[in-house]
mmCIF file of C-alpha atoms in Angstrom:
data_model
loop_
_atom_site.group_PDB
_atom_site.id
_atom_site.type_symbol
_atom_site.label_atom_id
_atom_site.label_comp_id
_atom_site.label_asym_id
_atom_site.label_seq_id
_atom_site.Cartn_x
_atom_site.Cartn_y
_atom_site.Cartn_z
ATOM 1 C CA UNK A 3 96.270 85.602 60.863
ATOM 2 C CA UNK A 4 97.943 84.058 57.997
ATOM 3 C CA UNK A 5 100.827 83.395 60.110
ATOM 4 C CA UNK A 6 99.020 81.457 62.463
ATOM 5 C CA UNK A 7 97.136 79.842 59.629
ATOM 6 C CA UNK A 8 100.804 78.650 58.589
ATOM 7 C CA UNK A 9 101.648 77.449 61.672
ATOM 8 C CA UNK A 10 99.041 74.892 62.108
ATOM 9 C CA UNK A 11 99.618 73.979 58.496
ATOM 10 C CA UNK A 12 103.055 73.192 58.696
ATOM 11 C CA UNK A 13 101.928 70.893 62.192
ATOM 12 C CA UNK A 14 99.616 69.301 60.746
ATOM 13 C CA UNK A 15 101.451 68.338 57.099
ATOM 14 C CA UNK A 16 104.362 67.432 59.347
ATOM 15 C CA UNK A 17 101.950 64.659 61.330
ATOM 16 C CA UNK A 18 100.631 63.578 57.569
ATOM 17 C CA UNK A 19 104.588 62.934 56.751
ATOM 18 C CA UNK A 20 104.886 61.001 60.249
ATOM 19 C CA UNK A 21 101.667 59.005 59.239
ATOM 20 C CA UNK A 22 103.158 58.143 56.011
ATOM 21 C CA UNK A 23 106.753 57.065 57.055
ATOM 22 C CA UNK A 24 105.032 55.143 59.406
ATOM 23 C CA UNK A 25 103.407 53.320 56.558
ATOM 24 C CA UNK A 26 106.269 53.114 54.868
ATOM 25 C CA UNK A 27 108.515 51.474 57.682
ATOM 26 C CA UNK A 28 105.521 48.959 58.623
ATOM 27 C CA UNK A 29 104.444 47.966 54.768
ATOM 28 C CA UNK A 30 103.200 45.120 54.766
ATOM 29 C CA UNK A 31 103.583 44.716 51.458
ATOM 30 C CA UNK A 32 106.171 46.350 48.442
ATOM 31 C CA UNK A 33 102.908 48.632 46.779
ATOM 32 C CA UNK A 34 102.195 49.439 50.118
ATOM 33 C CA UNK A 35 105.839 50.977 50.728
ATOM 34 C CA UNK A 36 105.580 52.610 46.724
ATOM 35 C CA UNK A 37 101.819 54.295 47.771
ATOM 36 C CA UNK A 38 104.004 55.469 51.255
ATOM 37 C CA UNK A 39 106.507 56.714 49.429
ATOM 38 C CA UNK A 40 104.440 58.412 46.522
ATOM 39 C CA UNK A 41 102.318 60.249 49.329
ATOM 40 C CA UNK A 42 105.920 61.193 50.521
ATOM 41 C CA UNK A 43 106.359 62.860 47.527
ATOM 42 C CA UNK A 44 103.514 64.638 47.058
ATOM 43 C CA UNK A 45 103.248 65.928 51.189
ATOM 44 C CA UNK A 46 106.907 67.378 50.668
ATOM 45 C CA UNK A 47 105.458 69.326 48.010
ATOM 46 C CA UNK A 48 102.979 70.389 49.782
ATOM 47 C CA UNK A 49 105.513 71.202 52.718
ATOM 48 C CA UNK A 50 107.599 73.437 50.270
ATOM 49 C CA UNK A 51 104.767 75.409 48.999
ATOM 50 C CA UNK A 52 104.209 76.115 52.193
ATOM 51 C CA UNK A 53 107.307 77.284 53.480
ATOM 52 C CA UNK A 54 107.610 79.360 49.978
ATOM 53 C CA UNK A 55 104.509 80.971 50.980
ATOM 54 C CA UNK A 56 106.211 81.413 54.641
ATOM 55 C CA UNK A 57 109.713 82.746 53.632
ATOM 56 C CA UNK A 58 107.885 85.291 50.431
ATOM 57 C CA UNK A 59 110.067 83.759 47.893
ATOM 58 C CA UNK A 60 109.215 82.132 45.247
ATOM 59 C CA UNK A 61 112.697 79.990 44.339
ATOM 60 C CA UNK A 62 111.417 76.900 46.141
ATOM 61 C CA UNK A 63 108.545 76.848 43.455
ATOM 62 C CA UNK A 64 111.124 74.865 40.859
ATOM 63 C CA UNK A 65 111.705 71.947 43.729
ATOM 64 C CA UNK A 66 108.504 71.694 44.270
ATOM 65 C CA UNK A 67 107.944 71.033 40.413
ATOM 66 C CA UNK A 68 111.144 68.779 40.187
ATOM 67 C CA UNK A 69 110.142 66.720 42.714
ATOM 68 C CA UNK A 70 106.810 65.893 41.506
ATOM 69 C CA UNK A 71 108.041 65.151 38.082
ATOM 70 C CA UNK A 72 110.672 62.609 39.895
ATOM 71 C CA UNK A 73 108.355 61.111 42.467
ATOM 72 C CA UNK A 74 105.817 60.309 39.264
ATOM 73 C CA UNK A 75 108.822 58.459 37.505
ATOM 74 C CA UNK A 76 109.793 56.923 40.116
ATOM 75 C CA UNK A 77 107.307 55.648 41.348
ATOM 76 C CA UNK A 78 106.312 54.756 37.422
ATOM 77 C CA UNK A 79 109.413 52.856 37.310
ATOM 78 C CA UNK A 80 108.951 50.883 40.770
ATOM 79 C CA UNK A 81 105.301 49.758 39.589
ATOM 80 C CA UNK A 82 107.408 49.017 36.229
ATOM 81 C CA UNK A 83 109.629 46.347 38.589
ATOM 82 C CA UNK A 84 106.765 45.110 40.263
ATOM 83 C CA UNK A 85 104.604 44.705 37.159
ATOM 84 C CA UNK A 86 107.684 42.932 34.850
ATOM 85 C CA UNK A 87 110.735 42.238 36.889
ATOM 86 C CA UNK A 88 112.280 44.981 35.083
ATOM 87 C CA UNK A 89 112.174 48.753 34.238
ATOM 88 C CA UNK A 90 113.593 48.890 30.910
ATOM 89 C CA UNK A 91 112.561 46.246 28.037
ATOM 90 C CA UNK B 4 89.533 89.242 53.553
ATOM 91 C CA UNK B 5 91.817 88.397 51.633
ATOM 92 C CA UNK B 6 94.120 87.200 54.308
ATOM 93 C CA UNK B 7 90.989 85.272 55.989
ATOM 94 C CA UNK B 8 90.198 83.603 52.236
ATOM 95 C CA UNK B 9 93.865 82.600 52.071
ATOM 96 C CA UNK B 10 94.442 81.321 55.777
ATOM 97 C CA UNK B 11 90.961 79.298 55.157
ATOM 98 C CA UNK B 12 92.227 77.687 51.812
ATOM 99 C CA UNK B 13 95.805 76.716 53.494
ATOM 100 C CA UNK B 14 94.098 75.387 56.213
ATOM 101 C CA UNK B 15 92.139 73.718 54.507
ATOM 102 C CA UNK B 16 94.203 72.069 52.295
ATOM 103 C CA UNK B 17 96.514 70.698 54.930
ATOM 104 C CA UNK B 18 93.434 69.135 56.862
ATOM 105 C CA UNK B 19 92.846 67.582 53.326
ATOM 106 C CA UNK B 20 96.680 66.580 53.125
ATOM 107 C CA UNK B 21 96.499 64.924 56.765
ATOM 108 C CA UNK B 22 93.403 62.899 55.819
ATOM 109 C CA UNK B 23 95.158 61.494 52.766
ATOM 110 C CA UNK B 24 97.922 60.010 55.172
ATOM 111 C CA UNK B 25 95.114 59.334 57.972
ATOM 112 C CA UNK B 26 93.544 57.038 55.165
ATOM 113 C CA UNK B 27 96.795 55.766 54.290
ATOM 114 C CA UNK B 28 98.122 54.665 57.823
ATOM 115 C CA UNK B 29 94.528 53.585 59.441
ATOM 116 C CA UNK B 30 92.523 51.244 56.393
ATOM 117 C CA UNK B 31 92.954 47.577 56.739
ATOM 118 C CA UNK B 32 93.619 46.579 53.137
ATOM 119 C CA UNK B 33 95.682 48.008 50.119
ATOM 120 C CA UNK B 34 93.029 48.610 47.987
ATOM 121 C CA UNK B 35 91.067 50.669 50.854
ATOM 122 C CA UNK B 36 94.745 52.595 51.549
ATOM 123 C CA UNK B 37 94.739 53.706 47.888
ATOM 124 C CA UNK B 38 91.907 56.132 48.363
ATOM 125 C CA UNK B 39 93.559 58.622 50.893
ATOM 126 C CA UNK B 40 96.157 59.290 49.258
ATOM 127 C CA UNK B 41 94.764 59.646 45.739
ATOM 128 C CA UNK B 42 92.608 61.979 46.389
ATOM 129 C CA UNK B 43 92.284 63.914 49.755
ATOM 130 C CA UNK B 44 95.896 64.078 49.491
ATOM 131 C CA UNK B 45 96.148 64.751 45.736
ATOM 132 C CA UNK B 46 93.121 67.654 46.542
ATOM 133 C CA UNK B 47 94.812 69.276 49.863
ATOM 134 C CA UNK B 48 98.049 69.530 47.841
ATOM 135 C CA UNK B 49 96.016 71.532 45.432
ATOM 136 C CA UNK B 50 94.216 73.717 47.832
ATOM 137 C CA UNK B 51 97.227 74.986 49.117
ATOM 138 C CA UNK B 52 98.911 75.665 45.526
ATOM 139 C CA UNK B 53 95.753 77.929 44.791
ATOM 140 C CA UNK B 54 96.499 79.546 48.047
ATOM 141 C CA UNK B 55 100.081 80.033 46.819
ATOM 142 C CA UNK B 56 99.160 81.631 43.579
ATOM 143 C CA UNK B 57 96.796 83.916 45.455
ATOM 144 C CA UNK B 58 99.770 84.981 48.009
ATOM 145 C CA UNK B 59 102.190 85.385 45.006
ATOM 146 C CA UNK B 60 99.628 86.985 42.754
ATOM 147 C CA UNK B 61 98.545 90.308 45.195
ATOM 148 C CA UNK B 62 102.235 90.198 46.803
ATOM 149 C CA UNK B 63 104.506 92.055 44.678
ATOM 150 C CA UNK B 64 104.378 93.075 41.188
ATOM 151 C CA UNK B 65 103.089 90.508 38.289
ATOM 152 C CA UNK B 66 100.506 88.327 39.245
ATOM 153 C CA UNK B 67 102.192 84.029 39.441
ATOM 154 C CA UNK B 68 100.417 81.479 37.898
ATOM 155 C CA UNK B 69 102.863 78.632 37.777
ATOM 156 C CA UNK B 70 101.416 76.703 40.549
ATOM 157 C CA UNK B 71 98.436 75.663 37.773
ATOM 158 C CA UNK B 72 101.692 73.484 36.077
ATOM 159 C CA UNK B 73 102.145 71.437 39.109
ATOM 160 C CA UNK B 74 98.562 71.571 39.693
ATOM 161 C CA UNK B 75 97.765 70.001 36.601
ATOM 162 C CA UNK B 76 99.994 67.588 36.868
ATOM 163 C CA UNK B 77 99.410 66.178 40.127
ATOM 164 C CA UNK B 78 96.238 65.781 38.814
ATOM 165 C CA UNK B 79 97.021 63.871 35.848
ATOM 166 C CA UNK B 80 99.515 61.758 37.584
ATOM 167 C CA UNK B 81 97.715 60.790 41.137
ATOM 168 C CA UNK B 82 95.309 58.695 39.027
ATOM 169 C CA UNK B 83 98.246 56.967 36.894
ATOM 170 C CA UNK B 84 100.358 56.101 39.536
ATOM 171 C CA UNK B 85 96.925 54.931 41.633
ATOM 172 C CA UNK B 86 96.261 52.396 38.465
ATOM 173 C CA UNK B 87 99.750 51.440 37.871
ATOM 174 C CA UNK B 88 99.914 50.468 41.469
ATOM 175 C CA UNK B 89 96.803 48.804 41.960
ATOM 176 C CA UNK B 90 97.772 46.737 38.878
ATOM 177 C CA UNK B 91 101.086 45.512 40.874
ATOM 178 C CA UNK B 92 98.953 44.722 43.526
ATOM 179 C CA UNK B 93 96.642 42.402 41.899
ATOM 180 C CA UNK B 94 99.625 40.867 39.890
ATOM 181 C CA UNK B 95 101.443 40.169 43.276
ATOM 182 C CA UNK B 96 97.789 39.002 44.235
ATOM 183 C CA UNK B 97 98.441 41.359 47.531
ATOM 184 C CA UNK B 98 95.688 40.305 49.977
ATOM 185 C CA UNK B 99 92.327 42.108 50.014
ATOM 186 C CA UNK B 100 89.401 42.353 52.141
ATOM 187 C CA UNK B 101 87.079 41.188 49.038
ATOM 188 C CA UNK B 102 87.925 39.007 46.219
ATOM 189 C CA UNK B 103 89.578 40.170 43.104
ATOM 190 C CA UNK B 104 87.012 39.292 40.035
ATOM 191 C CA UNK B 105 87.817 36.085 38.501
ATOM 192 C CA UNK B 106 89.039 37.598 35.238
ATOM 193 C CA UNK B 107 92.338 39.076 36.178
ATOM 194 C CA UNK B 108 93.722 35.762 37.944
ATOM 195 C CA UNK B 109 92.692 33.996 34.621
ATOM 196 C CA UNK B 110 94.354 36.818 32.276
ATOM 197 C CA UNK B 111 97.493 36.900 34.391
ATOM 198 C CA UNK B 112 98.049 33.539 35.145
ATOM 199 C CA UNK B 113 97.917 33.163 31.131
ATOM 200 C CA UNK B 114 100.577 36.265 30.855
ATOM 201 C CA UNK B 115 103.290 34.654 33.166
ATOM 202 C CA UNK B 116 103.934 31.485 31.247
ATOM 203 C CA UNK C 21 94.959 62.787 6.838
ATOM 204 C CA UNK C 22 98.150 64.681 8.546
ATOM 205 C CA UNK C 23 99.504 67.963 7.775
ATOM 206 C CA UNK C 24 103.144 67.677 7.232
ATOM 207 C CA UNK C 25 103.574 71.388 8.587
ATOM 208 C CA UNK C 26 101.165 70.913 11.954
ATOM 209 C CA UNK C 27 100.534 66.930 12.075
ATOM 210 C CA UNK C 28 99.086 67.932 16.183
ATOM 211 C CA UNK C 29 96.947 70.996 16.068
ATOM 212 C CA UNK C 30 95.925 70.600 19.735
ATOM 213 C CA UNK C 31 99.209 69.765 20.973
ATOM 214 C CA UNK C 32 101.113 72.762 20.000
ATOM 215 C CA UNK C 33 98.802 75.119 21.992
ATOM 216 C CA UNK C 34 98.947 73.103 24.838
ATOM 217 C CA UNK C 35 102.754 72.865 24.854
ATOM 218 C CA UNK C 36 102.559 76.927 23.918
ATOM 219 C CA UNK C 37 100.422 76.854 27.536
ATOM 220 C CA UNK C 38 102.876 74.695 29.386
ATOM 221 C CA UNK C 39 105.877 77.021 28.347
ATOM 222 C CA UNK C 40 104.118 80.063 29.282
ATOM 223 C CA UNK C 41 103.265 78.436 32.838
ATOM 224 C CA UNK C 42 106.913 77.468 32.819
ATOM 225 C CA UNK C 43 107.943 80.663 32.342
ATOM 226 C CA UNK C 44 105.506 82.096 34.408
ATOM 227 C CA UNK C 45 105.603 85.596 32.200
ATOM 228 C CA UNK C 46 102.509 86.522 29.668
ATOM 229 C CA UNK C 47 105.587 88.823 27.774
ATOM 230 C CA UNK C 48 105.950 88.312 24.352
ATOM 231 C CA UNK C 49 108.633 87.002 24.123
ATOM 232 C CA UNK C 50 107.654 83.736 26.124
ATOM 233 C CA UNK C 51 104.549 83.141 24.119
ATOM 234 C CA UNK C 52 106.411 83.469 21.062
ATOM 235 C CA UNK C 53 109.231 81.127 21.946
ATOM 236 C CA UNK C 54 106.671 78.580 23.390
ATOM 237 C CA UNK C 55 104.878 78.444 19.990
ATOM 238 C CA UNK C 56 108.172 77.817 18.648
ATOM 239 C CA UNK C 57 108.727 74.763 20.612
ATOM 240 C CA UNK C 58 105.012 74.062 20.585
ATOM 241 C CA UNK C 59 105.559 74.035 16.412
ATOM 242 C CA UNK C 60 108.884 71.964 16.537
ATOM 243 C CA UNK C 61 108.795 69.734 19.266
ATOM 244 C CA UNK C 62 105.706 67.113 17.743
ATOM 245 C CA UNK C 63 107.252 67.884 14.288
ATOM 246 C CA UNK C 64 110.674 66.176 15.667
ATOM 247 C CA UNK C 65 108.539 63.832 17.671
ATOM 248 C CA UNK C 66 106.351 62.654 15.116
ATOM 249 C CA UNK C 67 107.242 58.869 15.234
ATOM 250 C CA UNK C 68 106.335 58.622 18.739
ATOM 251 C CA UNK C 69 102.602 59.967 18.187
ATOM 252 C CA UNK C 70 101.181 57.497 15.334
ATOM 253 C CA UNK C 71 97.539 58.853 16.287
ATOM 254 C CA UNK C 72 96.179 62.262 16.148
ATOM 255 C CA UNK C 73 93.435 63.194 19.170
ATOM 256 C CA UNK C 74 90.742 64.403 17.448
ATOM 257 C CA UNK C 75 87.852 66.220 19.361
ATOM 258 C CA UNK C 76 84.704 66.133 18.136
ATOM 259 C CA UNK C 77 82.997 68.235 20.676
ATOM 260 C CA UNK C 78 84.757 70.403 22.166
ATOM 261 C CA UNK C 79 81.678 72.005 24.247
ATOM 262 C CA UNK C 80 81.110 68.436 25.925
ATOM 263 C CA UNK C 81 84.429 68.015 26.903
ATOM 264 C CA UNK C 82 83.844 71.457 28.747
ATOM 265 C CA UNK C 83 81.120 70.077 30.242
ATOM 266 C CA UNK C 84 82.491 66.926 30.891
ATOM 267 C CA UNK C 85 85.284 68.242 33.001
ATOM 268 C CA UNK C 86 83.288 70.747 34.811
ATOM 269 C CA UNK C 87 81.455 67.683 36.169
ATOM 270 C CA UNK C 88 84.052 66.516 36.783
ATOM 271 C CA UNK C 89 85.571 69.036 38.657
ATOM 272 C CA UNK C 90 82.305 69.412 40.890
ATOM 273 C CA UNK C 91 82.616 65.768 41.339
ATOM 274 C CA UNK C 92 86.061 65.302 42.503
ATOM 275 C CA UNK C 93 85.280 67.808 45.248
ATOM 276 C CA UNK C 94 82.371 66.260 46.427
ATOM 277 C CA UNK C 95 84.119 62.587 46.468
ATOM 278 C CA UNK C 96 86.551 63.984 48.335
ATOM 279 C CA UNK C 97 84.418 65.491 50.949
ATOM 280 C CA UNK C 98 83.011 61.612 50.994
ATOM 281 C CA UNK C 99 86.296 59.812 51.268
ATOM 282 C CA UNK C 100 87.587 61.880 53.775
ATOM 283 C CA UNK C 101 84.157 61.545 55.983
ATOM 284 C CA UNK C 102 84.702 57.619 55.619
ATOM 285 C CA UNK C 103 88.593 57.579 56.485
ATOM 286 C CA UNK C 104 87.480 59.844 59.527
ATOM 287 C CA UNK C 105 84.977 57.111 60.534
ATOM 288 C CA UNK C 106 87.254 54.526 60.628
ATOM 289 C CA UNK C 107 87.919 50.950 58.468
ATOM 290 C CA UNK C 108 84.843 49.456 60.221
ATOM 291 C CA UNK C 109 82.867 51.640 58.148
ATOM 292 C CA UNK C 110 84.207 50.319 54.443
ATOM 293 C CA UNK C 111 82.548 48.485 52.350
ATOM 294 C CA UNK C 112 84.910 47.521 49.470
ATOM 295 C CA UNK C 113 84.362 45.685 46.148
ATOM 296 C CA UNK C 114 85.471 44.935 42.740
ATOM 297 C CA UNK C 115 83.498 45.067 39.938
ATOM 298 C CA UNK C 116 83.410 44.877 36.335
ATOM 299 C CA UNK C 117 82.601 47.624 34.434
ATOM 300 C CA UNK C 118 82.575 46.699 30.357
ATOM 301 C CA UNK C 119 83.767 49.658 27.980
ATOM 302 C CA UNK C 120 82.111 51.146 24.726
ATOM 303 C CA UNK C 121 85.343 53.035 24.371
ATOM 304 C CA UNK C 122 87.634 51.914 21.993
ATOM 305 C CA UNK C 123 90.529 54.901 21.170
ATOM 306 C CA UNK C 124 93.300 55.154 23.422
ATOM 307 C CA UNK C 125 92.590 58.303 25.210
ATOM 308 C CA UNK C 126 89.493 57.802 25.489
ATOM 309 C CA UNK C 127 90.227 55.082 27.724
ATOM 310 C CA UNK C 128 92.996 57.305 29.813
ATOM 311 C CA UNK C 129 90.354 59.712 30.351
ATOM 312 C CA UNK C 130 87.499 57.550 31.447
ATOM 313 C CA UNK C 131 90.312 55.353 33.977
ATOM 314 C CA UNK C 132 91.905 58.464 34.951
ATOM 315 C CA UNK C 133 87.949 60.141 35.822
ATOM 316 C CA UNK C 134 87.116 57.339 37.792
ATOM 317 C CA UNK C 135 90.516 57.096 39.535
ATOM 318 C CA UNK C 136 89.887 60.824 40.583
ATOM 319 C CA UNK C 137 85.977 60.479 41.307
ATOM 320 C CA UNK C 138 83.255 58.934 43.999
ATOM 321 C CA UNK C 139 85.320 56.492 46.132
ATOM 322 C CA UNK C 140 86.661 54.154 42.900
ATOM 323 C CA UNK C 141 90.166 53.272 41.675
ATOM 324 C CA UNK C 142 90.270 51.734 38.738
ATOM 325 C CA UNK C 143 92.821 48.832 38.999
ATOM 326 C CA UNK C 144 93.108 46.600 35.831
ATOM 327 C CA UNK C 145 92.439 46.868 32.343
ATOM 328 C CA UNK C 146 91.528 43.636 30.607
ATOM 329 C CA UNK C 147 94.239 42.695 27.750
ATOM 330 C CA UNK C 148 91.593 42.883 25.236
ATOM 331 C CA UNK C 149 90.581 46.344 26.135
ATOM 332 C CA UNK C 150 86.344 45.100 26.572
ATOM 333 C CA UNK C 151 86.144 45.815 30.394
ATOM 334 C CA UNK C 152 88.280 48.002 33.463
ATOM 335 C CA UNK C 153 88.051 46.703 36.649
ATOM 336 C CA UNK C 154 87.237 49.068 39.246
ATOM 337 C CA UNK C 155 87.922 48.921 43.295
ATOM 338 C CA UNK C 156 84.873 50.594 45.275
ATOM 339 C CA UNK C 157 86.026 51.917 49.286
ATOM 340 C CA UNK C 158 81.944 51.961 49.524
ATOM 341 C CA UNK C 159 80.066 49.989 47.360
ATOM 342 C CA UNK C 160 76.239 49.663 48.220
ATOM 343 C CA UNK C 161 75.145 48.327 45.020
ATOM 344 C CA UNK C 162 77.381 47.153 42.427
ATOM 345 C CA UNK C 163 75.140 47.329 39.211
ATOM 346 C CA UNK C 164 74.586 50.807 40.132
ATOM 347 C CA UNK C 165 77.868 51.838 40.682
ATOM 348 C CA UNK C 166 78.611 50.432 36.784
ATOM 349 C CA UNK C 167 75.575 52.085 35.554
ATOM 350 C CA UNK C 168 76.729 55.777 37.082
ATOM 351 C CA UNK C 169 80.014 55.493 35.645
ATOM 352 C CA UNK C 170 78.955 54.136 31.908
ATOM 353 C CA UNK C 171 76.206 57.252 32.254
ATOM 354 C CA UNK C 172 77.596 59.937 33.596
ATOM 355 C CA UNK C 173 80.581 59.334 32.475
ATOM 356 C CA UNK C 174 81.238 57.373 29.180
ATOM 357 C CA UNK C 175 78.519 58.630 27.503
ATOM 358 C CA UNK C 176 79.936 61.586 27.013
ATOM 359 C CA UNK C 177 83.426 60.592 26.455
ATOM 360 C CA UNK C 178 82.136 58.399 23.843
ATOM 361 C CA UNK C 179 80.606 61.995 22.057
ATOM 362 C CA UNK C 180 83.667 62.890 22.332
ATOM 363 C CA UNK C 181 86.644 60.631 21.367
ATOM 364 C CA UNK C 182 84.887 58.199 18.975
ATOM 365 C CA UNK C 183 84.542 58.019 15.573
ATOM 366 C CA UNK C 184 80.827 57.961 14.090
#
């Protein structure tokens, strides 16, 4: 049961991702690329946690937490650019 | 049970994560496109981290409770970044279904010289 | 008035908390060394925390974010009804809602709550800190949308975060 319950899971967070990039390719605008790219972020997390809870091992846990820390700055630091012209002042 | 509690939570969640991105790809506007992702997105992500701690927790010895971390701070962060980009938005004055109130385009046509 | 010893009494617990989540072991060891760093790092860090976050009630702050909590879910269960029926559906809107909040967090909290509850993003907050400007998906009435959030809301923020 929980396998199957993974399956469809991993389908449907992989048609979220393809909904996303396809935000992110179209735009129209740059926020509208950052938001793509943020919910990027945040479905790969959600991808990893799942195939941690697929594969039994918890090592995939850390990525998942490094990635959310860098998609947060990053996308802090875009908005930063779009905001000022400039990250660092 | 357990198994049927857990395969109901992950499904759940991704349903949750799949809206988020259904918002994000189908709403006409920025401001509309914000929603999905902020917070079926930011809630489907955390659905399925409870359902990891769960799994972890009755799987082998010592129960796992590091999922709260990134829990927590998806939810602290989904609303920043939400603000912070809505805030570029309106500076770029990116094109809305409904008028931006009068204020801002006063206060930031004062900030940019 | 700061201690020189423990100038942020709340935020050594909570980085004691983070460690231990870090770490993901209740051993002794790791809540040890995570008071440790929850003791040293705002004592090294002092000059980049001028204020200290003082709670006055710590009860309605638990209440506060239970709401809260029972409110994201059923927001979500309302945003995710109007995605599913489509962008013809939407009613957006901006409006103005004016703060009684002056302190810093109490601010974050209040933009971050509303970013995270019924169908509102907050988007802008004026330079003189007197109103937030909020972006509605569905916005039947306006007034009443500003009147939930300075209510249900605010009001208890305000309990919290300001000083008498």
């Amino acid at each position: 049961m929980l396998s199957t319950a993974l399956a469809i899971a991993f389908g449907l967070v992989t048609a979220a991702m393809a909904l996303t990039l396809w935000r992110l390719l179209r735009g129209p605008d740059q926020p509208d690329r950052i938001l793509a790219l943020d919910t990027l972020y945040v479905n790969s997390i959600a991808l990893l946690v799942l195939l941690g809870i697929h594969l039994g091992s918890e090592l995939y846990f850390e990525a998942a937490i490094l990635i959310a820390m860098m998609g947060f700055v990053g996308t802090v630091a875009l908005c930063k650019y779009l905001l000022r012209g400039d990250i660092i002042e | 049970m357990l198994e049927a509690a857990l395969s109901i939570l992950i499904v759940v969640g991704a349903i949750f994560t799949l809206i988020g991105s259904l918002g994000l790809a189908r709403m006409p506007d920025f401001y509309s496109r914000l929603h999905g992702p902020t917070k079926a997105t930011t809630l489907g992500v955390g659905s399925l981290l409870i359902a990891s701690m769960i799994y972890f927790s009755t799987q082998d010895d010592g129960i796992s409770f590091h999922e709260i971390l990134v829990t927590l701070f998806l939810f602290i962060t989904a609303p920043v970044s939400a603000h912070l980009l809505s805030k570029a938005a309106l500076h770029l004055r990116v094109k809305s279904l409904v008028a931006p109130p009068r204020e801002v385009e006063e206060a930031d046509a004062g900030e940019c010289k | 008035m700061k201690h020189w010893l423990l100038p942020h009494p709340i935020l050594t617990p909570t980085l004691a908390i983070i460690w231990v989540l870090l770490v993901n072991s209740l051993s002794p060891g790791a809540i040890i060394l995570g008071l440790l760093l929850g003791w040293a790092i705002p004592l090294f860090t002092l000059r980049f925390w001028p204020d200290q976050v003082r709670l006055r009630k710590p009860l309605t702050l638990l209440r506060f974010i239970l709401v809260v909590l029972y409110d994201i879910l059923v927001a979500n269960l309302a945003v995710a009804w109007l995605i599913l029926r489509g962008p013809r559906h939407i009613e957006p809107a901006f409006v103005v809602v004016p703060l009684s909040l002056t302190t810093d967090i109490g601010i974050s909290f209040l933009a971050n709550t509303i970013s995270l509850t019924p169908g509102t993003v907050s988007s802008w907050l004026s330079p003189d800190r007197r109103s937030l400007v909020v972006q509605g998906i569905s916005v039947q009435d306006p007034d009443d949308l500003v009147k939930t959030i300075k209510r249900r809301y605010e009001a208890p923020l305000l309990e919290v975060f300001e000083p008498c």
